[in-house]
CSV table of C-alpha atoms in Angstrom, one decimal:
chain,number,residue,atom,x,y,z
A,1,MET,CA,0.1,-0.2,-0.1
A,2,THR,CA,2.8,2.5,0.6
A,3,ARG,CA,4.7,1.8,-2.7
A,4,ARG,CA,2.0,3.1,-4.8
A,5,PRO,CA,1.6,6.6,-3.1
A,6,CYS,CA,5.5,7.0,-2.9
A,7,ALA,CA,5.8,6.5,-6.7
A,8,ILE,CA,3.0,8.8,-7.4
A,9,TYR,CA,4.8,11.6,-5.2
A,10,ALA,CA,8.1,10.8,-7.1
A,11,VAL,CA,6.5,11.2,-10.4
A,12,GLY,CA,4.5,14.3,-9.2
A,13,THR,CA,7.8,15.9,-7.9
A,14,ILE,CA,9.8,15.1,-11.1
A,15,CYS,CA,7.1,16.6,-13.0
A,16,ALA,CA,6.8,19.7,-10.9
A,17,LEU,CA,10.6,20.2,-10.9
A,18,LEU,CA,10.6,19.9,-14.8
A,19,LEU,CA,7.9,22.4,-15.1
A,20,LEU,CA,9.7,24.8,-12.7
A,21,SER,CA,12.8,24.5,-14.5
A,22,GLY,CA,11.1,25.2,-17.9
A,23,ILE,CA,9.5,28.4,-16.4
A,24,GLY,CA,13.0,29.2,-15.0
A,25,LEU,CA,14.7,28.9,-18.4
A,26,MET,CA,12.0,30.7,-20.2
A,27,LEU,CA,12.1,33.7,-17.5
A,28,ALA,CA,15.9,33.6,-17.6
A,29,GLN,CA,15.8,34.4,-21.4
A,30,VAL,CA,13.5,37.1,-21.2
A,31,PHE,CA,15.6,38.6,-18.3
A,32,ARG,CA,18.5,38.0,-20.4
A,33,THR,CA,17.1,39.6,-23.5
A,34,LEU,CA,15.9,42.7,-21.4
A,35,MET,CA,19.4,43.0,-20.1
A,36,HIS,CA,20.9,42.8,-23.6
A,37,ASN,CA,18.5,45.4,-24.8
A,38,ARG,CA,19.4,47.6,-21.9
A,39,LEU,CA,23.3,47.2,-22.6
A,40,LYS,CA,22.3,48.5,-26.2
A,41,LYS,CA,20.5,51.5,-25.0
A,42,GLU,CA,23.1,52.3,-22.4
A,43,ILE,CA,26.4,51.7,-24.6
A,44,VAL,CA,25.9,54.7,-27.2
A,45,LEU,CA,27.8,57.8,-28.2
A,46,VAL,CA,25.0,60.3,-26.6
A,47,GLU,CA,25.1,62.7,-23.7
A,48,GLY,CA,24.5,61.0,-20.6
A,49,SER,CA,25.1,57.4,-21.6
A,50,ARG,CA,27.7,55.3,-19.5
A,51,VAL,CA,30.4,55.3,-22.2
A,52,PHE,CA,30.2,58.9,-23.5
A,53,GLU,CA,32.6,60.6,-21.0
A,54,SER,CA,35.3,57.8,-21.2
A,55,TRP,CA,35.1,58.0,-24.8
A,56,LYS,CA,35.9,61.5,-25.2
A,57,ARG,CA,38.4,61.3,-22.5
A,58,PRO,CA,39.7,57.7,-22.0
A,59,PRO,CA,40.8,57.1,-18.6
A,60,PRO,CA,43.4,54.4,-18.6
A,61,PRO,CA,46.8,55.7,-19.1
A,62,VAL,CA,48.2,55.1,-22.7
A,63,PHE,CA,52.2,54.3,-23.2
A,64,MET,CA,54.1,55.1,-26.4
A,65,GLU,CA,57.3,53.2,-26.9
A,66,PHE,CA,59.7,53.8,-29.5
A,67,PHE,CA,62.5,51.5,-30.6
A,68,PHE,CA,65.2,52.6,-33.2
A,69,PHE,CA,67.6,50.3,-35.1
A,70,ASN,CA,71.0,51.6,-35.0
A,71,VAL,CA,73.1,50.6,-37.9
A,72,THR,CA,76.8,49.5,-37.1
A,73,ASN,CA,78.2,48.7,-40.9
A,74,VAL,CA,77.1,51.5,-43.2
A,75,ASP,CA,80.2,51.4,-45.1
A,76,GLU,CA,79.9,47.6,-45.6
A,77,PHE,CA,76.3,47.7,-46.4
A,78,LEU,CA,76.9,50.3,-49.2
A,79,LYS,CA,79.3,47.9,-50.7
A,80,GLY,CA,76.6,45.0,-50.8
A,81,ASP,CA,77.2,43.5,-47.4
A,82,LYS,CA,74.1,42.8,-45.2
A,83,PRO,CA,73.4,45.6,-42.9
A,84,GLU,CA,73.9,44.9,-39.0
A,85,LEU,CA,71.4,46.5,-36.7
A,86,VAL,CA,71.1,46.9,-33.1
A,87,GLN,CA,67.6,47.5,-31.5
A,88,ILE,CA,67.8,50.6,-28.9
A,89,GLY,CA,64.8,51.4,-26.8
A,90,PRO,CA,62.4,51.9,-25.3
A,91,TYR,CA,62.1,55.6,-25.4
A,92,THR,CA,58.7,55.7,-23.8
A,93,TYR,CA,56.0,58.5,-23.8
A,94,ARG,CA,52.7,59.1,-21.9
A,95,GLU,CA,50.0,59.4,-24.4
A,96,TYR,CA,47.4,61.7,-23.6
A,97,ARG,CA,44.4,61.5,-26.1
A,98,TYR,CA,40.9,63.0,-26.3
A,99,LYS,CA,38.1,63.9,-28.6
A,100,ASP,CA,38.0,67.3,-29.4
A,101,ASN,CA,35.2,69.5,-31.0
A,102,VAL,CA,32.7,66.7,-30.4
A,103,THR,CA,29.3,67.7,-32.0
A,104,MET,CA,26.1,65.7,-32.5
A,105,ILE,CA,24.7,65.7,-35.9
A,106,GLU,CA,22.0,63.8,-37.9
A,107,ASN,CA,19.7,64.0,-35.1
A,108,GLY,CA,21.9,62.3,-32.7
A,109,THR,CA,22.3,59.3,-34.7
A,110,MET,CA,26.0,60.3,-35.4
A,111,VAL,CA,28.8,62.7,-33.5
A,112,SER,CA,31.8,64.2,-35.3
A,113,ALA,CA,35.1,64.6,-33.3
A,114,TYR,CA,38.9,65.0,-33.8
A,115,ASN,CA,41.2,62.5,-32.1
A,116,THR,CA,43.7,64.7,-30.6
A,117,LYS,CA,47.0,63.2,-29.1
A,118,SER,CA,49.9,64.6,-27.1
A,119,PHE,CA,53.2,63.1,-25.5
A,120,VAL,CA,55.1,63.6,-22.5
A,121,PHE,CA,58.5,61.9,-22.1
A,122,LEU,CA,58.8,59.2,-19.2
A,123,ARG,CA,62.6,59.0,-18.1
A,124,GLU,CA,61.9,56.3,-15.6
A,125,LYS,CA,60.6,54.0,-18.4
A,126,SER,CA,63.1,54.9,-21.0
A,127,VAL,CA,66.7,53.7,-21.7
A,128,GLY,CA,68.2,56.9,-22.2
A,129,ASP,CA,67.7,60.5,-23.0
A,130,PRO,CA,66.4,61.3,-26.4
A,131,ALA,CA,68.0,64.6,-26.4
A,132,VAL,CA,71.4,63.0,-26.2
A,133,ASP,CA,71.2,59.6,-27.5
A,134,ALA,CA,72.1,59.3,-31.3
A,135,ILE,CA,70.9,56.9,-34.0
A,136,THR,CA,72.6,55.9,-37.2
A,137,THR,CA,69.9,55.3,-39.6
A,138,VAL,CA,68.4,55.7,-43.2
A,139,ASN,CA,68.5,59.4,-44.4
A,140,ILE,CA,64.9,59.3,-45.3
A,141,PRO,CA,64.5,62.8,-46.8
A,142,ALA,CA,67.5,62.0,-49.3
A,143,TRP,CA,65.8,58.6,-50.2
A,144,ALA,CA,62.4,60.3,-50.8
A,145,ALA,CA,63.9,63.0,-52.9
A,146,MET,CA,65.8,60.6,-55.3
A,147,ASN,CA,62.7,58.4,-55.6
A,148,LYS,CA,60.6,61.6,-56.7
A,149,ALA,CA,63.5,62.8,-59.1
A,150,LYS,CA,62.4,62.1,-62.7
A,151,GLY,CA,64.5,63.3,-65.8
A,152,PHE,CA,68.0,64.1,-66.4
A,153,PHE,CA,67.8,67.7,-65.2
A,154,ARG,CA,66.2,67.0,-61.9
A,155,ILE,CA,68.6,64.3,-61.2
A,156,SER,CA,71.5,66.2,-61.9
A,157,MET,CA,70.3,69.2,-59.8
A,158,LEU,CA,69.6,66.7,-56.9
A,159,ASN,CA,73.0,65.3,-56.9
A,160,VAL,CA,74.4,68.9,-56.8
A,161,PHE,CA,72.1,69.7,-53.7
A,162,MET,CA,73.1,66.6,-51.9
A,163,THR,CA,76.7,67.2,-52.4
A,164,SER,CA,76.5,70.8,-51.3
A,165,ALA,CA,74.3,69.9,-48.3
A,166,LYS,CA,76.6,66.7,-47.4
A,167,SER,CA,73.5,64.7,-47.4
A,168,ASP,CA,74.4,61.1,-47.5
A,169,LEU,CA,72.2,57.7,-47.7
A,170,PHE,CA,72.4,57.6,-44.1
A,171,THR,CA,72.4,60.1,-41.2
A,172,THR,CA,73.1,60.1,-37.5
A,173,ARG,CA,70.7,62.0,-35.6
A,174,THR,CA,69.4,62.2,-31.7
A,175,VAL,CA,66.1,60.3,-30.8
A,176,ASP,CA,64.4,63.8,-30.3
A,177,GLU,CA,65.4,64.9,-33.8
A,178,LEU,CA,64.3,61.7,-35.8
A,179,LEU,CA,60.9,61.7,-33.7
A,180,TRP,CA,59.7,65.3,-33.4
A,181,GLY,CA,61.9,66.9,-36.3
A,182,TYR,CA,64.9,68.7,-37.3
A,183,GLU,CA,65.7,70.9,-40.2
A,184,ASP,CA,67.2,69.1,-43.0
A,185,PRO,CA,69.7,70.8,-45.2
A,186,LEU,CA,68.8,69.0,-48.5
A,187,LEU,CA,65.0,69.8,-47.7
A,188,VAL,CA,66.2,73.5,-47.1
A,189,ARG,CA,67.7,73.6,-50.5
A,190,LEU,CA,64.8,71.8,-52.1
A,191,THR,CA,62.2,74.4,-50.6
A,192,ASN,CA,64.1,77.4,-52.3
A,193,THR,CA,62.9,75.8,-55.8
A,194,ASN,CA,59.7,74.2,-54.5
A,195,PRO,CA,57.8,76.0,-51.6
A,196,ASP,CA,55.7,73.0,-51.1
A,197,VAL,CA,58.5,71.0,-49.6
A,198,GLU,CA,58.5,70.9,-45.9
A,199,LYS,CA,62.0,71.7,-44.5
A,200,ILE,CA,61.4,69.9,-41.5
A,201,PHE,CA,61.7,66.3,-41.2
A,202,GLY,CA,60.5,63.7,-38.2
A,203,LEU,CA,58.9,60.5,-37.9
A,204,MET,CA,56.4,62.2,-35.4
A,205,TYR,CA,56.5,65.8,-36.8
A,206,LYS,CA,53.4,67.7,-36.2
A,207,LYS,CA,51.9,64.7,-34.4
A,208,ASN,CA,52.5,66.1,-30.7
A,209,GLY,CA,49.2,68.0,-29.9
A,210,SER,CA,47.6,67.7,-33.2
A,211,ASN,CA,45.0,65.2,-34.8
A,212,ASP,CA,44.5,63.1,-37.8
A,213,GLY,CA,41.4,65.1,-39.1
A,214,GLU,CA,37.8,64.8,-38.5
A,215,PHE,CA,35.8,61.6,-37.8
A,216,VAL,CA,32.2,61.3,-38.0
A,217,PHE,CA,31.0,58.2,-35.9
A,218,HIS,CA,27.8,56.4,-35.7
A,219,THR,CA,26.4,56.6,-32.2
A,220,GLY,CA,24.8,53.1,-32.2
A,221,GLU,CA,21.6,54.6,-31.2
A,222,GLN,CA,19.9,53.1,-34.4
A,223,ASN,CA,21.9,49.6,-34.4
A,224,TYR,CA,24.2,48.5,-31.4
A,225,LEU,CA,26.4,47.1,-33.9
A,226,ASP,CA,27.1,50.6,-35.3
A,227,TYR,CA,28.5,51.8,-32.2
A,228,GLY,CA,31.6,53.6,-32.8
A,229,ARG,CA,31.7,53.0,-36.5
A,230,VAL,CA,33.5,55.5,-38.8
A,231,ALA,CA,30.9,56.9,-41.2
A,232,THR,CA,33.5,59.4,-42.9
A,233,TRP,CA,37.1,60.8,-42.5
A,234,LYS,CA,38.1,64.3,-43.6
A,235,GLY,CA,34.6,64.3,-45.2
A,236,GLN,CA,35.3,61.1,-47.2
A,237,ARG,CA,33.6,57.7,-47.1
A,238,GLN,CA,36.2,56.2,-49.4
A,239,LEU,CA,40.0,56.8,-49.4
A,240,THR,CA,41.5,57.5,-52.7
A,241,PHE,CA,45.1,56.2,-52.1
A,242,TRP,CA,44.5,52.7,-53.6
A,243,SER,CA,43.5,50.9,-56.8
A,244,SER,CA,40.6,49.1,-55.8
A,245,ASN,CA,37.1,50.0,-53.8
A,246,GLU,CA,37.7,47.2,-51.5
A,247,SER,CA,41.2,48.5,-50.5
A,248,ASN,CA,39.8,52.2,-50.3
A,249,SER,CA,37.0,51.2,-48.1
A,250,ILE,CA,36.7,53.1,-44.6
A,251,MET,CA,35.3,50.1,-42.2
A,252,GLY,CA,34.7,49.6,-38.6
A,253,SER,CA,35.9,51.9,-35.5
A,254,ASP,CA,38.9,53.9,-35.2
A,255,GLY,CA,40.2,51.6,-32.6
A,256,SER,CA,38.8,53.3,-29.6
A,257,ALA,CA,35.2,51.9,-29.4
A,258,PHE,CA,33.7,48.5,-30.2
A,259,HIS,CA,30.2,47.5,-29.9
A,260,PRO,CA,28.9,45.3,-27.0
A,261,LEU,CA,27.8,41.5,-27.0
A,262,LEU,CA,30.8,40.6,-29.2
A,263,GLU,CA,31.1,37.1,-30.7
A,264,LYS,CA,34.0,35.0,-31.4
A,265,ASP,CA,33.3,34.3,-34.9
A,266,GLU,CA,33.3,38.1,-35.5
A,267,ARG,CA,35.8,39.8,-37.7
A,268,ILE,CA,36.7,43.3,-36.1
A,269,TYR,CA,37.5,46.1,-38.6
A,270,ILE,CA,39.6,49.1,-37.7
A,271,PHE,CA,40.4,52.0,-39.8
A,272,THR,CA,43.9,53.6,-38.9
A,273,PRO,CA,45.0,56.9,-40.8
A,274,ASP,CA,48.7,56.0,-39.9
A,275,LEU,CA,48.4,52.9,-42.4
A,276,CYS,CA,46.1,54.8,-44.7
A,277,ARG,CA,43.8,51.8,-44.7
A,278,THR,CA,41.4,49.6,-42.8
A,279,ILE,CA,42.6,46.5,-41.2
A,280,TYR,CA,41.0,43.7,-39.4
A,281,MET,CA,41.2,41.2,-36.6
A,282,ASP,CA,40.1,37.7,-36.0
A,283,PHE,CA,39.4,36.0,-32.5
A,284,GLU,CA,42.4,34.3,-31.2
A,285,LYS,CA,41.6,33.2,-27.6
A,286,ASP,CA,40.1,33.6,-24.2
A,287,VAL,CA,42.1,35.9,-21.8
A,288,GLU,CA,41.3,37.6,-18.5
A,289,VAL,CA,42.6,41.0,-17.4
A,290,LYS,CA,42.2,42.3,-13.6
A,291,GLY,CA,39.6,39.5,-13.3
A,292,ILE,CA,37.6,40.7,-16.4
A,293,PRO,CA,37.2,37.8,-19.0
A,294,ALA,CA,38.2,39.0,-22.6
A,295,TYR,CA,38.4,37.9,-26.2
A,296,ARG,CA,41.7,38.6,-27.7
A,297,PHE,CA,41.5,39.6,-31.5
A,298,THR,CA,44.8,39.9,-33.5
A,299,PRO,CA,45.5,40.6,-37.3
A,300,PRO,CA,46.0,37.5,-39.1
A,301,ARG,CA,48.6,36.9,-41.6
A,302,SER,CA,46.3,37.7,-44.4
A,303,VAL,CA,46.1,41.5,-43.6
A,304,LEU,CA,49.4,42.2,-44.9
A,305,ALA,CA,49.8,39.2,-47.3
A,306,SER,CA,50.8,39.4,-50.9
A,307,LYS,CA,48.5,39.5,-54.0
A,308,GLU,CA,49.3,35.7,-54.6
A,309,ASP,CA,48.5,34.8,-50.9
A,310,ASN,CA,45.5,37.1,-50.6
A,311,PRO,CA,43.8,38.3,-53.9
A,312,ALA,CA,42.1,40.7,-52.1
A,313,ASN,CA,45.3,42.9,-51.4
A,314,LYS,CA,45.8,43.5,-55.0
A,315,GLY,CA,44.4,46.9,-54.8
A,316,PHE,CA,47.4,47.8,-52.4
A,317,CYS,CA,49.9,47.5,-54.9
A,318,VAL,CA,51.1,51.1,-55.7
A,319,THR,CA,51.7,49.9,-59.3
A,320,PRO,CA,51.6,46.4,-60.8
A,321,SER,CA,55.3,46.1,-60.9
A,322,GLU,CA,55.5,47.8,-57.3
A,323,CYS,CA,53.7,44.8,-55.5
A,324,LEU,CA,55.5,43.6,-52.2
A,325,GLY,CA,55.6,40.4,-50.5
A,326,THR,CA,53.6,39.1,-47.6
A,327,GLY,CA,54.2,41.0,-44.3
A,328,VAL,CA,54.8,44.4,-45.9
A,329,LEU,CA,52.9,47.3,-47.0
A,330,LYS,CA,54.2,50.3,-49.3
A,331,VAL,CA,52.4,53.3,-47.8
A,332,SER,CA,54.1,56.0,-50.3
A,333,PRO,CA,50.8,57.0,-51.7
A,334,CYS,CA,49.7,58.6,-48.3
A,335,ARG,CA,53.3,59.8,-47.7
A,336,LYS,CA,53.9,62.2,-50.5
A,337,GLY,CA,55.7,59.7,-52.4
A,338,ALA,CA,58.3,58.6,-49.9
A,339,PRO,CA,59.3,55.0,-50.2
A,340,VAL,CA,58.2,54.2,-46.7
A,341,VAL,CA,57.0,50.5,-45.9
A,342,ALA,CA,55.0,49.7,-43.0
A,343,SER,CA,55.2,46.1,-41.3
A,344,PHE,CA,55.1,44.5,-37.9
A,345,PRO,CA,58.0,44.8,-35.7
A,346,HIS,CA,61.1,42.7,-37.0
A,347,PHE,CA,58.7,41.6,-39.9
A,348,TYR,CA,56.5,39.5,-37.6
A,349,LEU,CA,54.2,37.6,-39.9
A,350,GLY,CA,56.2,38.5,-43.0
A,351,GLU,CA,58.2,36.5,-45.2
A,352,GLU,CA,61.4,34.9,-44.2
A,353,LYS,CA,63.5,36.8,-46.8
A,354,TYR,CA,62.9,40.2,-45.1
A,355,VAL,CA,64.4,38.9,-41.9
A,356,ALA,CA,67.3,37.0,-43.4
A,357,ALA,CA,68.3,40.3,-45.5
A,358,ILE,CA,69.2,41.8,-42.2
A,359,LYS,CA,71.2,40.9,-39.3
A,360,GLY,CA,70.0,41.6,-35.8
A,361,LEU,CA,66.1,40.9,-36.2
A,362,SER,CA,64.2,38.1,-34.4
A,363,PRO,CA,60.4,38.2,-34.8
A,364,GLN,CA,58.7,37.2,-31.7
A,365,ARG,CA,54.9,37.0,-31.2
A,366,GLU,CA,55.1,38.0,-27.4
A,367,HIS,CA,57.0,41.2,-28.3
A,368,HIS,CA,55.8,42.1,-31.8
A,369,GLN,CA,52.2,41.1,-31.8
A,370,THR,CA,49.2,43.7,-32.3
A,371,PHE,CA,46.3,42.6,-30.3
A,372,LEU,CA,43.2,43.8,-28.7
A,373,ASP,CA,41.5,42.3,-25.5
A,374,LEU,CA,38.0,42.9,-25.4
A,375,ASN,CA,35.4,42.2,-22.9
A,376,PRO,CA,32.6,40.5,-24.9
A,377,THR,CA,29.5,41.8,-22.8
A,378,THR,CA,30.6,45.5,-23.1
A,379,GLY,CA,33.0,45.7,-25.9
A,380,VAL,CA,35.3,47.8,-23.4
A,381,ILE,CA,39.0,47.5,-24.2
A,382,VAL,CA,40.8,46.1,-21.2
A,383,ARG,CA,44.2,45.6,-22.7
A,384,ALA,CA,45.7,46.4,-26.2
A,385,ASN,CA,49.1,46.6,-27.9
A,386,LYS,CA,49.3,48.5,-31.3
A,387,ARG,CA,52.8,47.6,-32.9
A,388,ALA,CA,54.0,48.8,-36.1
A,389,GLN,CA,57.5,49.2,-37.9
A,390,VAL,CA,58.6,52.0,-40.2
A,391,ASN,CA,60.8,50.9,-42.8
A,392,VAL,CA,62.5,52.4,-46.1
A,393,LEU,CA,62.7,50.6,-49.4
A,394,ILE,CA,66.2,50.8,-50.5
A,395,ASN,CA,67.5,49.9,-54.1
A,396,ARG,CA,69.5,51.1,-56.7
A,397,ILE,CA,68.3,54.4,-58.5
A,398,THR,CA,69.3,55.3,-61.8
A,399,GLY,CA,71.4,58.6,-61.8
A,400,PHE,CA,72.6,58.2,-58.3
A,401,PRO,CA,76.0,56.7,-58.2
A,402,LYS,CA,75.9,56.3,-54.4
A,403,THR,CA,73.3,53.4,-54.8
A,404,LYS,CA,75.1,51.4,-57.1
A,405,GLY,CA,76.4,48.9,-54.7
A,406,LEU,CA,73.2,48.3,-53.0
A,407,ASN,CA,70.7,45.3,-53.0
A,408,ASP,CA,67.0,45.7,-53.0
A,409,THR,CA,66.3,45.7,-48.9
A,410,ILE,CA,63.4,46.9,-46.7
A,411,PHE,CA,65.2,48.6,-44.1
A,412,PRO,CA,63.9,49.1,-40.6
A,413,VAL,CA,64.1,52.5,-39.1
A,414,MET,CA,62.0,52.2,-36.1
A,415,PHE,CA,58.8,50.7,-34.6
A,416,LEU,CA,56.5,51.7,-31.9
A,417,ASN,CA,54.5,49.8,-29.2
A,418,GLU,CA,51.1,51.8,-28.2
A,419,SER,CA,49.8,50.1,-25.2
A,420,VAL,CA,47.0,50.5,-22.7
A,421,VAL,CA,45.7,48.3,-19.6
A,422,ILE,CA,42.2,49.3,-18.1
A,423,ASP,CA,42.7,51.1,-14.9
A,424,ASP,CA,41.6,50.0,-11.4
A,425,ALA,CA,38.5,52.5,-11.4
A,426,SER,CA,37.4,51.4,-14.8
A,427,ALA,CA,38.0,47.7,-14.0
A,428,ALA,CA,35.6,48.1,-10.8
A,429,ARG,CA,33.0,49.8,-12.8
A,430,VAL,CA,33.1,47.0,-15.4
A,431,HIS,CA,33.1,44.3,-12.6
A,432,LYS,CA,29.7,45.9,-11.2
A,433,LEU,CA,28.2,46.1,-14.9
A,434,LEU,CA,29.2,42.6,-15.4
A,435,THR,CA,27.7,41.5,-12.0
A,436,ILE,CA,24.5,43.1,-12.7
A,437,ALA,CA,24.5,41.6,-16.1
A,438,SER,CA,25.1,38.2,-14.6
A,439,LEU,CA,22.9,38.3,-11.7
A,440,VAL,CA,19.7,39.7,-13.4
A,441,PRO,CA,19.3,37.2,-16.2
A,442,ASN,CA,19.7,34.3,-13.5
A,443,PHE,CA,17.6,35.5,-10.8
A,444,PRO,CA,14.5,33.7,-12.1
A,445,LEU,CA,16.6,30.4,-12.2
A,446,PHE,CA,17.6,31.0,-8.4
A,447,ILE,CA,13.8,31.6,-7.5
A,448,VAL,CA,12.8,28.6,-9.4
A,449,GLY,CA,15.4,26.6,-7.8
A,450,LEU,CA,14.5,27.7,-4.4
A,451,GLY,CA,11.2,26.9,-5.1
A,452,GLY,CA,11.9,23.4,-6.3
A,453,ILE,CA,14.0,22.6,-3.2
A,454,MET,CA,10.9,23.8,-0.9
A,455,LEU,CA,8.7,21.5,-3.1
A,456,LEU,CA,10.9,18.5,-2.8
A,457,VAL,CA,11.3,18.9,0.9
A,458,PHE,CA,7.2,19.3,1.2
A,459,ILE,CA,6.9,16.2,-0.8
A,460,ILE,CA,9.1,14.1,1.4
A,461,LEU,CA,7.4,15.2,4.7
A,462,LEU,CA,3.9,14.2,3.0
A,463,ILE,CA,5.6,10.7,2.3
A,464,ARG,CA,6.9,10.4,5.7
A,465,ALA,CA,3.5,11.3,7.2
A,466,HIS,CA,1.9,8.9,5.1
A,467,LYS,CA,4.2,6.0,6.1
A,468,GLN,CA,3.8,6.9,9.8
A,469,LYS,CA,-0.2,6.9,9.7
A,470,LYS,CA,0.0,3.3,8.1
A,471,LYS,CA,2.3,2.4,10.8
A,472,PHE,CA,-0.3,3.4,13.7
A,473,THR,CA,-3.4,2.1,11.8
A,474,LYS,CA,-2.2,-1.3,10.7
A,475,PRO,CA,-4.7,-4.3,12.0
A,476,SER,CA,-3.8,-6.8,14.5
A,477,TYR,CA,-5.1,-10.5,14.2
A,478,ALA,CA,-3.6,-12.2,17.2
A,479,THR,CA,-3.0,-10.7,20.7
A,480,THR,CA,-0.9,-12.6,23.2
A,481,THR,CA,-1.3,-12.1,27.1
A,482,THR,CA,-1.2,-14.4,30.0
A,483,GLU,CA,-2.3,-18.0,29.7
A,484,ASP,CA,-5.7,-17.2,31.7
A,485,ASP,CA,-6.7,-15.1,28.9
A,486,THR,CA,-9.4,-16.6,26.6
A,487,SER,CA,-8.5,-16.8,22.9
A,488,TYR,CA,-9.0,-19.2,20.0
A,489,SER,CA,-6.6,-20.8,17.9
A,490,PRO,CA,-7.3,-23.4,14.8
A,491,VAL,CA,-7.3,-27.1,15.6
A,492,LYS,CA,-6.8,-30.1,13.1
A,493,ASP,CA,-9.5,-30.6,10.7
A,494,LYS,CA,-11.9,-33.2,11.9
A,495,GLU,CA,-14.2,-35.4,9.5
A,496,ASP,CA,-18.0,-34.9,10.0
A,497,PRO,CA,-19.9,-38.0,8.7
A,498,LYS,CA,-22.4,-35.6,7.5
A,499,ASN,CA,-20.9,-32.4,6.1
A,500,GLY,CA,-17.3,-33.4,5.4
A,501,ASN,CA,-14.4,-31.6,7.0
A,502,TYR,CA,-14.5,-28.7,9.2
A,503,ILE,CA,-12.2,-26.2,11.1
A,504,GLY,CA,-13.0,-26.2,14.6
A,505,MET,CA,-12.1,-23.4,16.9
A,506,THR,CA,-11.4,-24.5,20.6
A,507,PRO,CA,-10.5,-22.3,23.6
A,508,LYS,CA,-6.7,-22.6,24.2
A,509,GLY,CA,-5.7,-24.8,26.8
A,510,ASP,CA,-8.6,-27.1,26.6
A,511,PRO,CA,-7.4,-30.5,27.4
A,512,GLN,CA,-9.5,-32.0,24.5
A,513,ALA,CA,-7.5,-29.8,22.0
């Protein structure tokens, strides 16, 4: 009698728990959807949103490190030997960046701004004094002038200018001069014949306290996937440097903002004026920064692949005859024709021939990889390293005798590492937001789980009560007391001559029994 009620209670418990679980999952999904919708509305580039002020003035400190390649065998290289380079650095600067002239446009669906940057030297994070330390490297102004000179008359005049200015193929300058600019004697002479020529040269000349031009960004109010996406740069929706629409496309963000609710299978696009193009990054692995989960995105080898390895990159060839190999990008179209080539440091992800042509290079992912660590829920950057190398294409140039002994070489000059890690205050805010985003969707499951436990306990108590009731109400067919008590017990069958067998009941203790 007890097994059947117990089985009924058990089946009822399972059914009830399954029902509660289904309700809990449904409610959790509803709450999760509501939370995601809330994030999509909060993470937009409009006044009063959670991210607007930090987008305009990012709180985490950004550091810019510069590493230079010092040439130790100039004379031997000019005769055809491999160049021998020694890496010197870092020379570290604190980078202050903010959005200037921020203006809401297009009914609040877009915002225009200028990305302004300034740099302050940090002696304690540097290997030496940039005002004193000298670097021997490629004379970029001379190489730019030689590459642009066309025709016998111009080549002859340039040779005269280079001789009078004592401008050689290599130069020795301080780190400060190479970075922030110096008056080059050759450029001074060229300015006299062409006022458009700038007589000051520096790798970071005019980049301290300046900007890259006006950006117009989508706010993400209409579609959260558009959050921070660049709409135009300098009034253009397309670039004009390259030979295909795909190569000239402006896609993704400027690297300072990414939409929330990121997926691992996404490809992130970033438009960078320094490279005059859009690059992309793919998911690499899960990481954690200050307890915040993040997805690491990094540029794959295909970004700077040759047209043979990646036909989509054909548009980045300056001319059909000037298509470089995998791992390098000639950016002369946006550098006034100068033979400048961009790559990752030490030709990381590039062809082995570029590394083999120079002594002193050793590409390593740990030190030379570019990556972004993004929290997938909020899209917040928790850590990043942007690494890029400036090279000069060196070769024999007709009309310039000093170049006759040279082999074609992509010559490293300097590489930079722009890094940031989320600060503690920002990390605490992200933790708080993630806690809310995690607890709210799971709250229904917690309540349902608690209700299921209470239901289970209630049914167990019912079963126990049922068993106790059966125990106290069970019937008794025989009672044993003293021998004087009167009771009956069955006796052996007797044969009735008239009615057959019968069972007789006799008092216990009867001597006749």
